[in-house]
Coordinates of C-alpha atoms in Angstrom, one line a residue:
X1 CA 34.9 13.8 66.2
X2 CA 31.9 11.8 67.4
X3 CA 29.2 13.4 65.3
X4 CA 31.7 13.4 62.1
X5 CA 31.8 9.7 62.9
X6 CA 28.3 9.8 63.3
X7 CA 27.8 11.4 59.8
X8 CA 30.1 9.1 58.3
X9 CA 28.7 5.8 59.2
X10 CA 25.1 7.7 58.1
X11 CA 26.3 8.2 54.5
X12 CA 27.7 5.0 54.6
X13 CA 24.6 3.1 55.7
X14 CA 22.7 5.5 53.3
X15 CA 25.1 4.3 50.7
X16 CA 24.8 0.5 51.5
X17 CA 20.7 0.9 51.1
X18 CA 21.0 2.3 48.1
X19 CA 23.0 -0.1 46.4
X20 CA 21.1 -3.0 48.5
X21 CA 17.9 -1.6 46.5
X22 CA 19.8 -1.2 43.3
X23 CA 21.0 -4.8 43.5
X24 CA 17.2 -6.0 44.6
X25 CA 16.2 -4.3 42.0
X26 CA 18.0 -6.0 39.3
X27 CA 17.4 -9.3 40.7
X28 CA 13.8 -9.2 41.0
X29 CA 14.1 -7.6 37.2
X30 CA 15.5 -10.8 36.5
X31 CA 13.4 -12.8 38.2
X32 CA 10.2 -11.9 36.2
X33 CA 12.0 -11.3 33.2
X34 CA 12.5 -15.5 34.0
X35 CA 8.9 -16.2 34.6
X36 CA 7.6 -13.8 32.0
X37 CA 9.3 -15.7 29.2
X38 CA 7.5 -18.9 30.5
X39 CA 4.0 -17.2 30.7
X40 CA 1.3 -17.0 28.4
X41 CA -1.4 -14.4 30.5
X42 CA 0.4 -11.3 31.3
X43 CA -1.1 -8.5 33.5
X44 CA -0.2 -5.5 31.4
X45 CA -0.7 -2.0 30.9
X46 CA -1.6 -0.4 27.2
X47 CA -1.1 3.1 26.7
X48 CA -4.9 2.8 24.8
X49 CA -6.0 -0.4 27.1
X50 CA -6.0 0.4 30.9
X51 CA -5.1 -2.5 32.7
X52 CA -6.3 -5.3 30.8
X53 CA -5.3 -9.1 30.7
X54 CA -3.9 -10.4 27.4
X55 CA -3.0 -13.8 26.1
X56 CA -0.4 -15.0 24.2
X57 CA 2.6 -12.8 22.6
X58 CA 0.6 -10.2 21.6
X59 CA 0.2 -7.8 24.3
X60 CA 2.9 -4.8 24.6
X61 CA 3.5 -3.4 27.8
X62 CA 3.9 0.5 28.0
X63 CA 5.4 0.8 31.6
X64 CA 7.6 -2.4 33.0
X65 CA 9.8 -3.3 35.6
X66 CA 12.9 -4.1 33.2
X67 CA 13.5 -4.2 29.9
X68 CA 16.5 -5.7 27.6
X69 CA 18.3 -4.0 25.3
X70 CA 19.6 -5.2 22.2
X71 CA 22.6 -4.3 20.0
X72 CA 20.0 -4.8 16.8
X73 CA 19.8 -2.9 13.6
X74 CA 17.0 -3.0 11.7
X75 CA 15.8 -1.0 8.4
X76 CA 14.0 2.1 9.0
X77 CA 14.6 1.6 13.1
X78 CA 16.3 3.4 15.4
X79 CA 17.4 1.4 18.1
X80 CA 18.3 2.1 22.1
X81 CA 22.1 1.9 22.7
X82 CA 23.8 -1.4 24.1
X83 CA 25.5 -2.1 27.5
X84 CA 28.5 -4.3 28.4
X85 CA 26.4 -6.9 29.1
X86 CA 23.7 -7.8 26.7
X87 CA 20.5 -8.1 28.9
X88 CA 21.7 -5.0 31.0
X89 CA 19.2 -3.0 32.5
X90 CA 18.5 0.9 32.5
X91 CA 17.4 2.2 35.5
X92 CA 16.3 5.5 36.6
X93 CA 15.6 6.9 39.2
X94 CA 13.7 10.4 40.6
X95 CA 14.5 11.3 44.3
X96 CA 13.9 8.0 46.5
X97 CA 11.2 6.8 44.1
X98 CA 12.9 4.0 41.9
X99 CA 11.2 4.6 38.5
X100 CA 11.9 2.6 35.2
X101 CA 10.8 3.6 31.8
X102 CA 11.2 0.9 29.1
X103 CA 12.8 2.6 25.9
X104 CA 11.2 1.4 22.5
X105 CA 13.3 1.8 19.2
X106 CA 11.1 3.0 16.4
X107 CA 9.9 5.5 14.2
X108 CA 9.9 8.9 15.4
X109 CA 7.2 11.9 14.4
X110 CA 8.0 13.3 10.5
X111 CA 9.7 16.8 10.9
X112 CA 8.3 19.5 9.2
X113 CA 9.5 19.6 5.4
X114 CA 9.6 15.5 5.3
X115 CA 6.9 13.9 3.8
X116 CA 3.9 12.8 6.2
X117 CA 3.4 9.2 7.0
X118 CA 0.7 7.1 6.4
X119 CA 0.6 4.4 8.7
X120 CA -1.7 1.1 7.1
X121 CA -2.4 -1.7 9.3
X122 CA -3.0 -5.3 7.8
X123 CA -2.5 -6.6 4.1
X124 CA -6.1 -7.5 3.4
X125 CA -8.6 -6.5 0.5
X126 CA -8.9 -2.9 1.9
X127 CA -5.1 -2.1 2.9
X128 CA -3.8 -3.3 -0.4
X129 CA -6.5 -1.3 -2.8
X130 CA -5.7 1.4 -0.2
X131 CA -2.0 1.0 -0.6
X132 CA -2.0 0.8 -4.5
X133 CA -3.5 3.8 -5.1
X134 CA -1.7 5.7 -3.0
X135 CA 0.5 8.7 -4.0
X136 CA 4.0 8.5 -2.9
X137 CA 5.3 11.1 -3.9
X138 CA 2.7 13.0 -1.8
X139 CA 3.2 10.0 1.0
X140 CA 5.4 7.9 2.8
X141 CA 3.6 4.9 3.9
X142 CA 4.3 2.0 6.4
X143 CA 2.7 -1.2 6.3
X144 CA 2.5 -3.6 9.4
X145 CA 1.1 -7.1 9.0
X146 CA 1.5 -10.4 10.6
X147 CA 2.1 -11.2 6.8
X148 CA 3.6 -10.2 4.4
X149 CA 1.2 -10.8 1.0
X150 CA -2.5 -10.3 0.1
X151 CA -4.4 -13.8 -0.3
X152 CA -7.0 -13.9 -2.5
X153 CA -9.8 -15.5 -1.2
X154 CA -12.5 -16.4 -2.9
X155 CA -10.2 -19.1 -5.0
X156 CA -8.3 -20.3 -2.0
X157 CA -11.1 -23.7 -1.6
X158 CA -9.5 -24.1 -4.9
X159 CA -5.9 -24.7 -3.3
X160 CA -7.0 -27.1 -0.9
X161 CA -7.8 -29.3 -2.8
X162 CA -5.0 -29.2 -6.0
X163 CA -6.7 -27.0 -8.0
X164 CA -4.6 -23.9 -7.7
X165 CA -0.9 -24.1 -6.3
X166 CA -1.3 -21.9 -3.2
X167 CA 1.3 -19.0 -5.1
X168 CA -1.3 -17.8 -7.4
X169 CA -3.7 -16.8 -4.6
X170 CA -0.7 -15.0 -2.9
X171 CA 0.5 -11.4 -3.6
X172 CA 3.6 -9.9 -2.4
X173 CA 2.6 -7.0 -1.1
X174 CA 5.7 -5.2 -2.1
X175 CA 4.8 -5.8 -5.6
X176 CA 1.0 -4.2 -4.9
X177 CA 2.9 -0.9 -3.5
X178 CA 6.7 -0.8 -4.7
X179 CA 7.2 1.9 -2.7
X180 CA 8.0 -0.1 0.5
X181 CA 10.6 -2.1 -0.9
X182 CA 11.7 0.6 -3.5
X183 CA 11.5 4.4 -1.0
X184 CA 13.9 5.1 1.6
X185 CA 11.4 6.1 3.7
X186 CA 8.6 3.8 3.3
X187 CA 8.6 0.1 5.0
X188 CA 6.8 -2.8 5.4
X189 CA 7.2 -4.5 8.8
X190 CA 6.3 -8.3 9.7
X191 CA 4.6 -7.7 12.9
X192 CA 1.3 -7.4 14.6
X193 CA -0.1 -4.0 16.3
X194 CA -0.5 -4.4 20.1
X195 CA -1.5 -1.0 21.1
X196 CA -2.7 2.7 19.3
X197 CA -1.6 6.0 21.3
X198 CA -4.1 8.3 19.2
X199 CA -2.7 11.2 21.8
X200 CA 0.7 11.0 20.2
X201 CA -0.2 9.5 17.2
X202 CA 1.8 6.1 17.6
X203 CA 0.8 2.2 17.2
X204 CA 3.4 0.2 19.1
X205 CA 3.7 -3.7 17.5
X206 CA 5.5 -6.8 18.2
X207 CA 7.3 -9.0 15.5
X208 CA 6.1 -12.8 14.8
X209 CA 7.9 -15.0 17.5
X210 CA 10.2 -17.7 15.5
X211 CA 13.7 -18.0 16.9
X212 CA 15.2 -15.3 14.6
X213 CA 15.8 -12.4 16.6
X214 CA 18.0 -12.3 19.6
X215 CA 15.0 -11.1 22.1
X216 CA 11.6 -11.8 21.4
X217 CA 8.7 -10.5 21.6
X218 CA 10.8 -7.8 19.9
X219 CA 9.0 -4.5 20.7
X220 CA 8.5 -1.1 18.5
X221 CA 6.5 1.7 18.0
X222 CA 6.3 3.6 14.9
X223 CA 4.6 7.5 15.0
X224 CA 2.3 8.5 12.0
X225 CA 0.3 11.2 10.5
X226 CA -2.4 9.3 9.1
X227 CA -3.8 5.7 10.5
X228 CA -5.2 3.4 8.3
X229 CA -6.5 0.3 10.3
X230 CA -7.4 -2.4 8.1
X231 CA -6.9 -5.6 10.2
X232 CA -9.6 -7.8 9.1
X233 CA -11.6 -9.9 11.4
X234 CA -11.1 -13.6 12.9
X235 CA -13.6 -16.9 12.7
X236 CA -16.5 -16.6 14.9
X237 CA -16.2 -19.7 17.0
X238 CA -19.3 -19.0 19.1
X239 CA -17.5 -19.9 22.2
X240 CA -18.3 -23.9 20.7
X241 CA -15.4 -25.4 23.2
X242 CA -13.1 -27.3 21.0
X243 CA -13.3 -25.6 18.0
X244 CA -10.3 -23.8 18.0
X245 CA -8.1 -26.7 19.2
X246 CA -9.7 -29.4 16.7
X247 CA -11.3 -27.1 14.0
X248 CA -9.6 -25.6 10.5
X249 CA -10.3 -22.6 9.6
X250 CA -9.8 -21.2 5.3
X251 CA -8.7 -17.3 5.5
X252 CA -5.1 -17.5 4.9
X253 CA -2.6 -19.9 2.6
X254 CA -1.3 -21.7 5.8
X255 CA -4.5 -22.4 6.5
X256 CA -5.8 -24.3 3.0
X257 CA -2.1 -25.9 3.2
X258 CA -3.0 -27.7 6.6
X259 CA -5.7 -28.6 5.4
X260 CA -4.6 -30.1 2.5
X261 CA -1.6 -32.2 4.6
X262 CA -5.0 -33.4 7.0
X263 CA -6.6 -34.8 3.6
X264 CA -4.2 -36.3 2.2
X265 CA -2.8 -38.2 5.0
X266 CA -6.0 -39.3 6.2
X267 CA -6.5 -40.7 2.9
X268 CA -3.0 -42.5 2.9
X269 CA -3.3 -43.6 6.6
X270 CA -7.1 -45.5 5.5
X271 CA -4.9 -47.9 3.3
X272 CA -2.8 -49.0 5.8
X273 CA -3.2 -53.0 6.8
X274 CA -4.9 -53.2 10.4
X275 CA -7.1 -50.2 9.7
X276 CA -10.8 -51.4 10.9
X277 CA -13.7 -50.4 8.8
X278 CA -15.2 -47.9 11.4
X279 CA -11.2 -46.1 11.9
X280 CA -11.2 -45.6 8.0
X281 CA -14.8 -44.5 7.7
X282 CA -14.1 -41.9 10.4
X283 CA -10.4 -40.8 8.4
X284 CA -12.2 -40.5 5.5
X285 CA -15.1 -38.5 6.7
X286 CA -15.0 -34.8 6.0
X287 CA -17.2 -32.4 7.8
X288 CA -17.6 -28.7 6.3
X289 CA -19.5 -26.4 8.8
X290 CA -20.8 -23.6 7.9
X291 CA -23.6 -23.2 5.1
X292 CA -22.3 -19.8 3.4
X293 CA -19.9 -19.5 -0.1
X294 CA -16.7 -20.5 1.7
X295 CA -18.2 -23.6 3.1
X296 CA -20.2 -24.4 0.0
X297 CA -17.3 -23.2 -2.6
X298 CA -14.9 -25.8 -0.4
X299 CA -17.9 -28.5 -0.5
X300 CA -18.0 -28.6 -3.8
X301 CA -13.9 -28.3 -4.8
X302 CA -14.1 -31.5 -2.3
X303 CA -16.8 -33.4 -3.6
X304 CA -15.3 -32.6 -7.4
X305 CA -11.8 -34.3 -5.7
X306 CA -13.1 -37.4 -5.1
X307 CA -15.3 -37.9 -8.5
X308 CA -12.4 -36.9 -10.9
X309 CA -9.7 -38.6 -8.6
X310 CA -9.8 -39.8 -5.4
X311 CA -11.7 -42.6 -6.5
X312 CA -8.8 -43.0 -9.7
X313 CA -5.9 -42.9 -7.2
X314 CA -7.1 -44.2 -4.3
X315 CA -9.1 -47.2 -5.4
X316 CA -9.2 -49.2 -2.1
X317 CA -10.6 -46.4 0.0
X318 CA -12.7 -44.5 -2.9
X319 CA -16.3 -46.0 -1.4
X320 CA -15.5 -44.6 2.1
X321 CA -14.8 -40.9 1.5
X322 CA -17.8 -39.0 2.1
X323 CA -18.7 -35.0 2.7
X324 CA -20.8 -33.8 5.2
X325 CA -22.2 -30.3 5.1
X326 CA -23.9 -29.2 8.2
X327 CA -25.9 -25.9 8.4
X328 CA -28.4 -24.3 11.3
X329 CA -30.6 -22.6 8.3
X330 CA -30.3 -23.1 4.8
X331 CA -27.1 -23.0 2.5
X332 CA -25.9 -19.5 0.7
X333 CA -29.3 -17.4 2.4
X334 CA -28.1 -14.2 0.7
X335 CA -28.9 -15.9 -3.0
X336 CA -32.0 -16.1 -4.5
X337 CA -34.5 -18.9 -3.6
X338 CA -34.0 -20.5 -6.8
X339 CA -30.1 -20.7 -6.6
X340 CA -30.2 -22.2 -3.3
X341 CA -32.8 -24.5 -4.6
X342 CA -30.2 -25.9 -7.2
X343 CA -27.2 -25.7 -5.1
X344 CA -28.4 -28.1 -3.1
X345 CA -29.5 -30.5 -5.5
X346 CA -26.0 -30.3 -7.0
X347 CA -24.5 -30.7 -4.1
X348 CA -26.4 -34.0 -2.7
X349 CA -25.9 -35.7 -6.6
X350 CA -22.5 -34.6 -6.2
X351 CA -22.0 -36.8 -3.0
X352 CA -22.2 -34.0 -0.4
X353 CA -24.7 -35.1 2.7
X354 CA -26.6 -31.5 4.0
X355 CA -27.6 -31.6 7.4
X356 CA -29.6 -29.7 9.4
X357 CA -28.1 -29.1 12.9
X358 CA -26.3 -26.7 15.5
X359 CA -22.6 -27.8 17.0
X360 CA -22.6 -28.1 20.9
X361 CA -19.3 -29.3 21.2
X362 CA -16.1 -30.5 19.2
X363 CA -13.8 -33.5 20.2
X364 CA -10.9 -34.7 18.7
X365 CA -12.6 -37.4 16.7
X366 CA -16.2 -36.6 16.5
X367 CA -18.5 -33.7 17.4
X368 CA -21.7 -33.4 18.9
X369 CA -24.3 -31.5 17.9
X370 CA -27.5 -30.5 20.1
X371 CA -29.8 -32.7 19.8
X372 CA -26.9 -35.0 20.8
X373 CA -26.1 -36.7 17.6
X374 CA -22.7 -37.6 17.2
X375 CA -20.8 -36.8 13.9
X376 CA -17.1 -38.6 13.4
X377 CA -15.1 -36.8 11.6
X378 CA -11.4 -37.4 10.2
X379 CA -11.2 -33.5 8.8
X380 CA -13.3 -30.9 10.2
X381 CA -13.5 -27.5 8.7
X382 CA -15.3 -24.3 10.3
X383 CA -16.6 -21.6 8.3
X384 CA -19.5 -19.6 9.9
X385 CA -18.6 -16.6 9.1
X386 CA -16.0 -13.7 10.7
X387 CA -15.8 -11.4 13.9
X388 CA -14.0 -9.1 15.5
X389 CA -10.8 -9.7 16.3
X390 CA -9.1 -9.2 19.7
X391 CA -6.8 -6.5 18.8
X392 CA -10.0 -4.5 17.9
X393 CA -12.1 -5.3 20.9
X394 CA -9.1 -3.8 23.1
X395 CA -9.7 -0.3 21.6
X396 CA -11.4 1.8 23.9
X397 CA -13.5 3.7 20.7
X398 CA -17.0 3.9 19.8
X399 CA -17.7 0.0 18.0
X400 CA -20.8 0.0 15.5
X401 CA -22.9 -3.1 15.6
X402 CA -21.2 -6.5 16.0
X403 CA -18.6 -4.9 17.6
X404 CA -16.5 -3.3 14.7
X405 CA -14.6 -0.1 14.8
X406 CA -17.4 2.3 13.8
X407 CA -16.5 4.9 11.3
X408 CA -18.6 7.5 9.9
X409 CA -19.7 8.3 6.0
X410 CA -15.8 9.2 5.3
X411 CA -14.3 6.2 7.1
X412 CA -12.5 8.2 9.5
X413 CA -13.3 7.1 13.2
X414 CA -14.6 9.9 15.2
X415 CA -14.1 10.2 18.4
X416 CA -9.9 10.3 17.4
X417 CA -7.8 12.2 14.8
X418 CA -6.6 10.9 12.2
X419 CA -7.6 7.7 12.3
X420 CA -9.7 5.9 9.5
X421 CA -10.7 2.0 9.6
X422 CA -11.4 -0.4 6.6
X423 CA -12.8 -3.8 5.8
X424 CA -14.2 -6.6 7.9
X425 CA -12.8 -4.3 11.4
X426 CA -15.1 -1.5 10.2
X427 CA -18.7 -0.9 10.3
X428 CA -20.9 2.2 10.4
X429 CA -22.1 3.9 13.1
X430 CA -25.8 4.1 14.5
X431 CA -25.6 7.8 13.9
X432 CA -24.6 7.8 10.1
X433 CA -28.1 6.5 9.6
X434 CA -26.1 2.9 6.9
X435 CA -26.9 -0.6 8.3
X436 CA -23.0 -2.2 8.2
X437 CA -21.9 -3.5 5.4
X438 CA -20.9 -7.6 5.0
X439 CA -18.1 -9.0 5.2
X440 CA -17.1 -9.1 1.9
X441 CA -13.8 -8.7 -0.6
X442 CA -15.9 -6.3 -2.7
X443 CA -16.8 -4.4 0.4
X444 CA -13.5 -3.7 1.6
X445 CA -12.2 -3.1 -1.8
X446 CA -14.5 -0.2 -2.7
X447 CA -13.8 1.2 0.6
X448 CA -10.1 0.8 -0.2
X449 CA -10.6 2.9 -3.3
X450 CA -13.0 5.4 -2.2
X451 CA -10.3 6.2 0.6
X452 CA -7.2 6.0 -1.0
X453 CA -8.6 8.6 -3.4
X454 CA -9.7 11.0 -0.5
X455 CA -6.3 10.7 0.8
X456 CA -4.5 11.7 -2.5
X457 CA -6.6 14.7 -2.8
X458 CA -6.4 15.7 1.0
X459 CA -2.4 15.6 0.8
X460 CA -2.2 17.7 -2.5
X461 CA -4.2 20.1 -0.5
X462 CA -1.2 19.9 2.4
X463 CA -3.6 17.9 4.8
X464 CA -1.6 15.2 5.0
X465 CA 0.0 15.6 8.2
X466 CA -1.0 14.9 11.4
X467 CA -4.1 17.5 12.5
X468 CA -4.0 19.4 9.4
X469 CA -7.1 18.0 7.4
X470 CA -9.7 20.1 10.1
X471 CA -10.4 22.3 7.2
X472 CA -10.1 20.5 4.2
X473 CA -13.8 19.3 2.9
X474 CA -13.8 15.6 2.1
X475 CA -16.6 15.8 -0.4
X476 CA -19.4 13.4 -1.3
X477 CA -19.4 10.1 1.2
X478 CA -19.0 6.5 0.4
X479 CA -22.0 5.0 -0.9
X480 CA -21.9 1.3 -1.5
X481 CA -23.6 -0.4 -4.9
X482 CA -23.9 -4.4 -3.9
X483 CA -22.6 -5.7 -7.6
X484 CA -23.8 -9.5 -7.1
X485 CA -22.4 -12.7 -5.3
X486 CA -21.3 -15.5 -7.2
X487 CA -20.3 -19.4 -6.0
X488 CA -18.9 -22.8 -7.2
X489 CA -20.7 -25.9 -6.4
X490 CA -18.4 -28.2 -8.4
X491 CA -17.9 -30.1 -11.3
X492 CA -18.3 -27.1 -13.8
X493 CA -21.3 -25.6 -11.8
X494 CA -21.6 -22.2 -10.3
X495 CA -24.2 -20.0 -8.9
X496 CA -24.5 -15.8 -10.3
X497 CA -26.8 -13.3 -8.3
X498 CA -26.7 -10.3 -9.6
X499 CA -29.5 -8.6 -7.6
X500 CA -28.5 -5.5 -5.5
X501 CA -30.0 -6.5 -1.8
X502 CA -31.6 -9.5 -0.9
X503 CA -34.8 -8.6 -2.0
X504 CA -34.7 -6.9 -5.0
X505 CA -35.1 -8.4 -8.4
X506 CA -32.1 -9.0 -11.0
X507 CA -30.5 -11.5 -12.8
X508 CA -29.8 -15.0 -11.5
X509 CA -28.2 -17.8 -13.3
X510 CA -26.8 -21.4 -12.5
X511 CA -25.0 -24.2 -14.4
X512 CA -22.2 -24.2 -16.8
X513 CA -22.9 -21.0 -17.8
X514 CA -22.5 -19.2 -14.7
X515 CA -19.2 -21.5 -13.9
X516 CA -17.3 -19.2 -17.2
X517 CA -18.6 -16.0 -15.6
X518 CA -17.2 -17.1 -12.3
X519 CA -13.7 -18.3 -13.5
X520 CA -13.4 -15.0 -16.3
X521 CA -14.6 -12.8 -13.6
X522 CA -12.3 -13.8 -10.8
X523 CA -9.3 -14.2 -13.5
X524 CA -9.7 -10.6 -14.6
X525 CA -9.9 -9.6 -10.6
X526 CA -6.2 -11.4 -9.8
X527 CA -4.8 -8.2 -8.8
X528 CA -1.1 -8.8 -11.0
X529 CA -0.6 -10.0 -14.5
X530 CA 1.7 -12.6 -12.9
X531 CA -0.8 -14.7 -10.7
X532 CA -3.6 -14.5 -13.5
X533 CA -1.0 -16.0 -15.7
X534 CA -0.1 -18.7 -12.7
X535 CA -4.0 -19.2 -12.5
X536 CA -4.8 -19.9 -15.6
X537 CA -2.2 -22.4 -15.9
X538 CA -2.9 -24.3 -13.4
X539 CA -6.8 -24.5 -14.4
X540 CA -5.6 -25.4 -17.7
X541 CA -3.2 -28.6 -16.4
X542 CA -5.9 -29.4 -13.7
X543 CA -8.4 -30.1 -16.7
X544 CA -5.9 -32.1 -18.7
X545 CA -3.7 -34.2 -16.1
X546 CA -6.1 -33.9 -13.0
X547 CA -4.8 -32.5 -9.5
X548 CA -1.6 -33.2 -7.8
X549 CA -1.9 -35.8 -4.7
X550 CA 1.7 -35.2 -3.8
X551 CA 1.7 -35.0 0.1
X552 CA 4.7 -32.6 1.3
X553 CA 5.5 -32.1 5.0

C-alpha cells in the first residue's frame, strides 16, 4: 500500500512539473512576445544568416520561442490552423526536451505535372524586363517587393519639382506582367525578403508593417524553382552621421514627393511676418550633394523652378532662393571633358553655386564639411551614388567587388542552384575575367532581357524546375554594349555622350539640340503607352501654364 502510495504521489508530482513547465512556458512566451513588439534589435537566427543581429522589422526568425497564429486568409497562402484563443501557442515537445517549431503559412514546392515557379525578387529595371518577357504559359512566377510598381528613374527630378505628376514615372507592375493579377497561380506579394534557404529552395519575407493585418510582422515563406533576385541597391551614406536622419534621398516616388512637401513649405514658411533674414535665407537654401546625373538632372529641374516661377509666384522671397551643388571631384566624370565643361557653365548662369568640398557631418540645419565650413541648408538632398543593400550583405555567397552578389557570364550565382541575380545587387565575379558593370537603368535592363530569354528557352527544354537545367547549355554569355549617357541641365539644355567607355571617341552633343534627343528618347523608353501619353501631357501643360505650386499634405 505504501509503495502504491509512493508511486502515486510520484506521478502526481511528475504531473504537477510538467504542467508547472507548460505554464512557465507560455508565460515567458508571452513575456518576450511583449518586449519583442517594443524592440527594434533582435537577436535572431536565419536559416541562410547564422546568428546575426538585425534592425528594424526586417529580420525573420527561423527557430523562436513562440509564435501567434492567425485565423488569416490570404491569396495564394496557405495558412496554419487557429486556436480558441487568438494568440494561442503551439507547443511541442520530444521526450523531456521542450522544443518549439514556429509554423509559416506559404507556398509549398510545385508537384510534379504543375508548372515550375519562378520566384523574382524586387520591381526594379531588371525584375520587370525580366518579368515582361517571361513565358507563362511555360512559368508561373511570383513577385515580392516592398512595392508594388516600377519607377522610372531617370525623369523622377522632373516630379519634384512639377514637372511630371509623380503617376507617369510609376508602373503598376501588374500591368508590366498580367499574369500576376490575371493566373491562378501566379502572385505578386507586398513584402520584403528576409532570408533565402537555397537547400530547400525557399525565400521567407515579411509584409510592410502599417496597421492592416491583425499580427505584424506577418511572416511567409514561399518555395521556388527558379530565383530571380533583383533587389536593387540603397544610397551610399559613407557612414556621414546624420545623413540618414536629415538627408533626402531620389530613388523612389515617395521619395521626390517629400521632397517636394520640404520645398514648397519652406518656401511658404519664408513669407511668414517675424521671419528674420538669416531664418529665410537658410529655408530657402537648397543643397544638392552629389556631382553625378541625378544630382545634376535635379540641379537643374530646381534651378529651371525658380527662373520660370518661383520668382512669378513667390515675389517676396524670389532673391533669397539659391542652389548649392557640392561635389568632391568634378560634376558628371563619366562624360566627355567637353560636356562637363558646359554643364557647368550652364549651371552657374542658371543660378546653381558648384562647390568643391567633402561632408564630414550633417545637422539638422546646416552641415559641415571638412575643412570645417559650415553650409545652412533649408532642403538637403544626397545623391552620391548606390550600394549594397543590407538584405544582400546578409547572404553568406561569394560578393564580386563592392560587395554585390557576384554572378558569373550567365547571371546565375554559383556557388547555389538555381539562383540568378540582376541589376544594381549584381556584379561579376573576379573569375569571369568582366570589370562590374554601373549602376545603371540600361544595365539592368539588358540584363533583364538577356535572362528572361535564357529562361524561356531553358523551360521549353523542361529545365525549368528546380535542379533540372544541369544539362541544358545556356549558349553565348551576356556581353554588355555601353549605348551612351545622357543628362538635363535645365532650361531646354541637355548633355548626349554617345561614346562606348570613358575613353573612347564618339559623338558628344550639348544644347537644345541634345534637350529633344533626351525628352524623345526617354518618351519612347516609358515602358506603357499609357504613362508616355501622361508624360507628354504633362510636358505639354508645364510649357504653356507653368508647374503646379499646390502644396498637399
Amino acid at each position: 500500500m505504501v509503495s502504491g502510495l509512493v508511486s502515486r504521489t510520484g506521478t502526481l508530482n511528475m504531473a504537477l512539473a510538467r504542467m508547472s513547465r507548460s505554464t512557465l512556458m507560455r508565460s515567458e512566451g508571452a513575456v518576450k512576445n511583449m518586449l519583442n513588439e517594443g524592440l527594434t534589435t533582435h537577436k535572431c537566427f536565419s536559416p541562410f544568416i547564422p546568428n546575426v543581429t538585425t534592425h528594424g522589422n526586417f529580420s525573420y526568425f527561423s527557430s523562436i520561442r513562440s509564435a501567434n497564429h492567425m485565423s488569416f486568409w490570404s491569396r495564394g497562402i496557405r495558412v496554419t490552423p487557429h486556436y480558441q484563443f487568438p494568440t494561442a501557442e503551439r507547443i511541442v515537445e520530444e521526450s523531456d526536451l521542450e522544443y518549439e517549431e514556429t509554423k509559416y503559412p506559404g507556398l509549398e514546392a510545385t508537384k510534379p505535372g504543375e508548372k515550375p515557379r519562378v520566384v523574382v525578387l524586387g520591381t526594379g529595371w531588371a525584375a520587370c524586363r525580366f518579368l515582361k518577357g517571361l513565358d507563362t504559359k511555360v512559368y508561373d512566377v511570383v513577385c515580392i517587393s516592398p512595392r508594388n510598381h516600377m519607377v522610372f528613374t531617370p525623369l523622377l527630378a522632373s516630379t519634384c519639382v512639377g514637372t511630371l505628376e509623380f503617376r507617369s514615372v510609376a508602373e503598376p507592375v501588374s500591368q508590366i506582367q498580367s499574369a500576376l493579377a490575371s493566373n491562378p497561380n501566379s502572385y505578386f506579394y507586398l513584402a520584403s525578403c528576409s532570408g533565402v534557404d537555397t537547400d530547400k529552395h525557399v525565400v521567407y519575407c515579411e509584409t510592410l508593417s502599417n496597421g492592416g493585418l491583425p499580427h505584424e510582422p506577418y511572416r511567409f515563406k514561399v518555395a521556388y524553382d527558379k530565383l530571380v533576385i533583383a533587389a536593387g541597391a540603397e544610397p551610399l551614406t559613407f557612414g556621414i552621421k546624420g545623413v540618414k536622419e536629415h538627408a533626402f534621398f531620389l530613388r523612389e516616388v515617395n521619395h521626390a514627393q517629400d521632397i517636394r512637401k520640404k520645398l514648397l513649405l519652406n518656401l511658404i514658411l519664408s513669407e511668414n511676418p517675424g521671419i528674420s533674414e538669416e531664418e529665410k535665407k537658410r529655408l530657402l537654401h537648397c543643397v544638392v550633394i552629389g556631382g553625378g546625373p541625378t544630382g545634376v538632372e535635379f540641379s537643374g529641374e530646381l534651378s529651371d523652378f525658380i527662373m520660370r516661377d518661383v520668382r512669378e509666384r513667390y515675389s517676396h522671397v524670389k532673391d533669397y532662393i539659391k542652389v548649392t551643388l557640392i561635389e568632391a571631384n568634378e560634376i558628371l566624370s563619366s562624360f566627355d571633358v567637353g560636356l562637363r565643361q558646359y554643364a557647368t557653365n550652364h549651371l552657374t548662369k542658371s543660378g546653381v553655386r558648384l562647390m568643391r568640398g567633402v561632408v564630414k557631418e550633417v545637422h539638422p540645419k546646416k552641415i559641415v564639411l571638412n575643412d570645417g565650413t559650415d553650409v545652412p541648408y533649408g532642403l538637403l538632398v544626397w545623391s552620391t551614388g548606390v550600394g549594397p543593400s543590407d538584405f544582400v550583405k546578409s547572404l553568406h555567397i561569394p560578393k564580386s567587388a563592392g560587395g554585390r552578389i557576384g554572378v558569373d557570364e550567365w547571371m546565375r550565382v554559383p556557388s547555389v542552384e538555381d539562383v540568378f541575380a540582376l541589376g544594381d545587387c549584381a556584379g561579376f565575379l573576379e573569375q569571369t575575367g568582366k570589370p562590374v558593370l554601373p549602376a545603371l537603368a540600361q544595365v539592368a535592363e539588358r540584363q533583364g532581357k538577356f535572362l528572361v530569354e535564357l529562361f524561356n528557352k531553358i523551360g521549353k527544354q523542361n529545365g525549368g524546375k528546380a535542379f533540372s537545367a544541369k544539362d541544358i547549355p545556356f549558349g553565348e554569355p551576356f556581353v554588355y554594349k555601353h549605348l551612351g549617357s545622357m543628362a538635363s541641365v535645365g532650361r531646354y539644355k541637355a548633355l548626349v555622350d554617345l561614346r562606348q567607355s570613358k575613353d573612347a571617341k564618339g559623338v558628344s552633343l550639348a544644347g537644345f539640340l541634345s534637350w529633344l534627343i533626351w525628352r524623345s528618347a526617354y518618351l519612347t523608353r516609358v515602358v506603357s503607352w499609357r504613362n508616355r501619353f501622361y508624360v507628354a501631357v504633362n510636358w505639354a501643360t508645364t510649357l504653356v501654364f507653368g508647374r503646379d505650386n499646390t502644396r498637399i499634405g
